[in-house]
Amino acid sequence: MLSVAHMPSDFHPLVLIHADLVGVTELAKILDSLADGKSTEALVGSNEVKTAALVIQVVECEGLFAEVDDALHWYLTKEMAANHASDLIGFVSRNELSGSVILENGILDETPIKVTVGEFDDAFFTDSALQ
């Protein structure tokens, strides 16, 4: 299961994705599929817990992040998607009970995506906890 939250801030905005190791592996597979050109768009999120929707799209330009129609959009090139998939697989291979990896593209003013395992419980992703 993947839970997604957008945490806007003037100083350190962040998109937080919380999952178990299986969920992180699924996210890596999604990014790998985007990198291979098997698809050009993927939706990440969970219906079990009210979370934000994260739409990942492959585009030709540098990575961008935007809020569009109440969904978070993360725009990546194929190379960026492949690099992030590799980072996630490396993280999963360590088989740690808790930890995180930050996915960044090195673009000015980008919003990083932090993928965590075992650092939060699902109650953190309720509307009241994020406000």
PDB file of C-alpha atoms in Angstrom:
ATOM      1  CA  MET A   1       0.000   0.000   0.000  1.00  0.00           C
ATOM      2  CA  LEU A   2       1.223   3.488  -0.838  1.00  0.00           C
ATOM      3  CA  SER A   3       0.020   6.567   1.034  1.00  0.00           C
ATOM      4  CA  VAL A   4       0.763   9.955  -0.514  1.00  0.00           C
ATOM      5  CA  ALA A   5       0.701  13.375   1.164  1.00  0.00           C
ATOM      6  CA  HIS A   6       1.666  16.802  -0.157  1.00  0.00           C
ATOM      7  CA  MET A   7       3.297  18.885   2.542  1.00  0.00           C
ATOM      8  CA  PRO A   8       3.576  22.444   1.192  1.00  0.00           C
ATOM      9  CA  SER A   9       5.943  24.854   2.872  1.00  0.00           C
ATOM     10  CA  ASP A  10       7.724  28.095   2.074  1.00  0.00           C
ATOM     11  CA  PHE A  11      11.043  26.626   3.190  1.00  0.00           C
ATOM     12  CA  HIS A  12      10.942  22.860   2.577  1.00  0.00           C
ATOM     13  CA  PRO A  13       7.953  21.604   0.562  1.00  0.00           C
ATOM     14  CA  LEU A  14       7.766  17.846   0.274  1.00  0.00           C
ATOM     15  CA  VAL A  15       5.703  15.041  -1.182  1.00  0.00           C
ATOM     16  CA  LEU A  16       5.688  12.169   1.286  1.00  0.00           C
ATOM     17  CA  ILE A  17       5.045   8.607   0.125  1.00  0.00           C
ATOM     18  CA  HIS A  18       4.745   6.068   2.919  1.00  0.00           C
ATOM     19  CA  ALA A  19       4.737   2.366   2.114  1.00  0.00           C
ATOM     20  CA  ASP A  20       5.925  -1.027   3.191  1.00  0.00           C
ATOM     21  CA  LEU A  21       8.782  -2.670   1.283  1.00  0.00           C
ATOM     22  CA  VAL A  22       6.302  -4.320  -1.110  1.00  0.00           C
ATOM     23  CA  GLY A  23       4.789  -0.903  -1.868  1.00  0.00           C
ATOM     24  CA  VAL A  24       8.213   0.611  -2.529  1.00  0.00           C
ATOM     25  CA  THR A  25       8.968  -2.278  -4.900  1.00  0.00           C
ATOM     26  CA  GLU A  26       5.670  -1.603  -6.707  1.00  0.00           C
ATOM     27  CA  LEU A  27       6.595   2.079  -7.051  1.00  0.00           C
ATOM     28  CA  ALA A  28       9.993   1.074  -8.462  1.00  0.00           C
ATOM     29  CA  LYS A  29       8.228  -1.182 -11.001  1.00  0.00           C
ATOM     30  CA  ILE A  30       5.931   1.692 -11.998  1.00  0.00           C
ATOM     31  CA  LEU A  31       8.906   3.999 -12.535  1.00  0.00           C
ATOM     32  CA  ASP A  32      10.764   1.271 -14.430  1.00  0.00           C
ATOM     33  CA  SER A  33       7.739   0.760 -16.687  1.00  0.00           C
ATOM     34  CA  LEU A  34       7.669   4.489 -17.394  1.00  0.00           C
ATOM     35  CA  ALA A  35      11.406   4.473 -18.120  1.00  0.00           C
ATOM     36  CA  ASP A  36      11.035   1.553 -20.559  1.00  0.00           C
ATOM     37  CA  GLY A  37       8.282   3.368 -22.441  1.00  0.00           C
ATOM     38  CA  LYS A  38       5.680   0.695 -21.617  1.00  0.00           C
ATOM     39  CA  SER A  39       3.435   3.473 -20.343  1.00  0.00           C
ATOM     40  CA  THR A  40       3.519   7.236 -20.190  1.00  0.00           C
ATOM     41  CA  GLU A  41       1.405   7.855 -17.082  1.00  0.00           C
ATOM     42  CA  ALA A  42       0.746   6.153 -13.753  1.00  0.00           C
ATOM     43  CA  LEU A  43      -1.476   6.913 -10.772  1.00  0.00           C
ATOM     44  CA  VAL A  44      -0.106   6.266  -7.279  1.00  0.00           C
ATOM     45  CA  GLY A  45      -2.218   6.371  -4.131  1.00  0.00           C
ATOM     46  CA  SER A  46      -4.511   4.310  -1.965  1.00  0.00           C
ATOM     47  CA  ASN A  47      -8.250   4.082  -1.499  1.00  0.00           C
ATOM     48  CA  GLU A  48      -7.848   2.383   1.886  1.00  0.00           C
ATOM     49  CA  VAL A  49      -6.593   5.584   3.503  1.00  0.00           C
ATOM     50  CA  LYS A  50      -7.574   9.035   2.269  1.00  0.00           C
ATOM     51  CA  THR A  51      -4.427  10.182   0.536  1.00  0.00           C
ATOM     52  CA  ALA A  52      -3.505  12.515  -2.264  1.00  0.00           C
ATOM     53  CA  ALA A  53      -3.378  11.196  -5.788  1.00  0.00           C
ATOM     54  CA  LEU A  54       0.057  11.319  -7.406  1.00  0.00           C
ATOM     55  CA  VAL A  55       0.099  11.200 -11.200  1.00  0.00           C
ATOM     56  CA  ILE A  56       3.535  10.367 -12.621  1.00  0.00           C
ATOM     57  CA  GLN A  57       4.003  11.295 -16.276  1.00  0.00           C
ATOM     58  CA  VAL A  58       6.908  10.846 -18.672  1.00  0.00           C
ATOM     59  CA  VAL A  59       7.678  14.003 -20.625  1.00  0.00           C
ATOM     60  CA  GLU A  60      10.587  15.250 -22.722  1.00  0.00           C
ATOM     61  CA  CYS A  61      11.420  18.222 -20.488  1.00  0.00           C
ATOM     62  CA  GLU A  62      13.133  18.436 -17.118  1.00  0.00           C
ATOM     63  CA  GLY A  63      11.287  17.158 -14.061  1.00  0.00           C
ATOM     64  CA  LEU A  64       8.561  19.421 -12.793  1.00  0.00           C
ATOM     65  CA  PHE A  65       5.973  19.156 -10.071  1.00  0.00           C
ATOM     66  CA  ALA A  66       2.531  20.752 -10.004  1.00  0.00           C
ATOM     67  CA  GLU A  67      -0.911  20.516  -8.451  1.00  0.00           C
ATOM     68  CA  VAL A  68      -3.563  20.069 -11.135  1.00  0.00           C
ATOM     69  CA  ASP A  69      -7.255  19.343 -10.490  1.00  0.00           C
ATOM     70  CA  ASP A  70      -6.700  18.211  -6.871  1.00  0.00           C
ATOM     71  CA  ALA A  71      -4.000  15.744  -7.921  1.00  0.00           C
ATOM     72  CA  LEU A  72      -0.251  16.024  -7.630  1.00  0.00           C
ATOM     73  CA  HIS A  73       1.584  15.697 -10.946  1.00  0.00           C
ATOM     74  CA  TRP A  74       5.217  14.635 -11.123  1.00  0.00           C
ATOM     75  CA  TYR A  75       6.760  15.064 -14.566  1.00  0.00           C
ATOM     76  CA  LEU A  76       9.875  13.005 -15.323  1.00  0.00           C
ATOM     77  CA  THR A  77      12.021  12.122 -18.288  1.00  0.00           C
ATOM     78  CA  LYS A  78      12.588   8.419 -18.951  1.00  0.00           C
ATOM     79  CA  GLU A  79      16.111   8.742 -17.576  1.00  0.00           C
ATOM     80  CA  MET A  80      14.869  10.302 -14.344  1.00  0.00           C
ATOM     81  CA  ALA A  81      12.285   7.543 -13.922  1.00  0.00           C
ATOM     82  CA  ALA A  82      14.999   4.884 -14.436  1.00  0.00           C
ATOM     83  CA  ASN A  83      17.315   6.560 -11.909  1.00  0.00           C
ATOM     84  CA  HIS A  84      14.563   6.768  -9.288  1.00  0.00           C
ATOM     85  CA  ALA A  85      13.560   3.131  -9.883  1.00  0.00           C
ATOM     86  CA  SER A  86      17.188   2.118  -9.320  1.00  0.00           C
ATOM     87  CA  ASP A  87      17.382   4.172  -6.102  1.00  0.00           C
ATOM     88  CA  LEU A  88      14.216   2.511  -4.789  1.00  0.00           C
ATOM     89  CA  ILE A  89      15.435  -0.999  -5.618  1.00  0.00           C
ATOM     90  CA  GLY A  90      18.689  -0.237  -3.780  1.00  0.00           C
ATOM     91  CA  PHE A  91      16.694   0.966  -0.787  1.00  0.00           C
ATOM     92  CA  VAL A  92      14.501  -2.158  -0.754  1.00  0.00           C
ATOM     93  CA  SER A  93      17.514  -4.471  -1.100  1.00  0.00           C
ATOM     94  CA  ARG A  94      18.845  -3.231   2.261  1.00  0.00           C
ATOM     95  CA  ASN A  95      15.711  -4.836   3.814  1.00  0.00           C
ATOM     96  CA  GLU A  96      15.549  -2.348   6.694  1.00  0.00           C
ATOM     97  CA  LEU A  97      12.521  -2.101   8.973  1.00  0.00           C
ATOM     98  CA  SER A  98      12.445   1.674   8.675  1.00  0.00           C
ATOM     99  CA  GLY A  99      14.135   4.358   6.636  1.00  0.00           C
ATOM    100  CA  SER A 100      13.659   6.674   3.717  1.00  0.00           C
ATOM    101  CA  VAL A 101      15.013   7.747   0.359  1.00  0.00           C
ATOM    102  CA  ILE A 102      14.573  11.175  -1.205  1.00  0.00           C
ATOM    103  CA  LEU A 103      13.952  11.321  -4.945  1.00  0.00           C
ATOM    104  CA  GLU A 104      15.225  14.557  -6.474  1.00  0.00           C
ATOM    105  CA  ASN A 105      16.111  15.621  -9.992  1.00  0.00           C
ATOM    106  CA  GLY A 106      18.514  18.459  -9.202  1.00  0.00           C
ATOM    107  CA  ILE A 107      16.231  21.152 -10.590  1.00  0.00           C
ATOM    108  CA  LEU A 108      15.968  24.592  -9.036  1.00  0.00           C
ATOM    109  CA  ASP A 109      12.884  24.999  -6.802  1.00  0.00           C
ATOM    110  CA  GLU A 110      11.746  21.406  -7.259  1.00  0.00           C
ATOM    111  CA  THR A 111       9.632  19.658  -4.638  1.00  0.00           C
ATOM    112  CA  PRO A 112      11.437  16.491  -3.532  1.00  0.00           C
ATOM    113  CA  ILE A 113       9.613  13.220  -3.007  1.00  0.00           C
ATOM    114  CA  LYS A 114      10.456  11.362   0.190  1.00  0.00           C
ATOM    115  CA  VAL A 115       9.643   7.650   0.175  1.00  0.00           C
ATOM    116  CA  THR A 116       9.501   6.228   3.704  1.00  0.00           C
ATOM    117  CA  VAL A 117       9.097   2.797   5.245  1.00  0.00           C
ATOM    118  CA  GLY A 118       8.139   2.303   8.888  1.00  0.00           C
ATOM    119  CA  GLU A 119       8.479   5.964   9.871  1.00  0.00           C
ATOM    120  CA  PHE A 120       4.762   6.885  10.041  1.00  0.00           C
ATOM    121  CA  ASP A 121       1.522   5.041  10.614  1.00  0.00           C
ATOM    122  CA  ASP A 122      -1.540   5.424   8.404  1.00  0.00           C
ATOM    123  CA  ALA A 123      -3.220   7.777  10.909  1.00  0.00           C
ATOM    124  CA  PHE A 124      -0.626  10.392   9.932  1.00  0.00           C
ATOM    125  CA  PHE A 125      -2.211  10.575   6.483  1.00  0.00           C
ATOM    126  CA  THR A 126      -5.687  11.565   7.641  1.00  0.00           C
ATOM    127  CA  ASP A 127      -6.885  15.066   6.875  1.00  0.00           C
ATOM    128  CA  SER A 128      -6.731  16.178  10.499  1.00  0.00           C
ATOM    129  CA  ALA A 129      -3.111  15.074  10.920  1.00  0.00           C
ATOM    130  CA  LEU A 130      -1.932  17.024   7.867  1.00  0.00           C
ATOM    131  CA  GLN A 131      -3.618  20.303   8.753  1.00  0.00           C
TER     132      GLN A 131
END
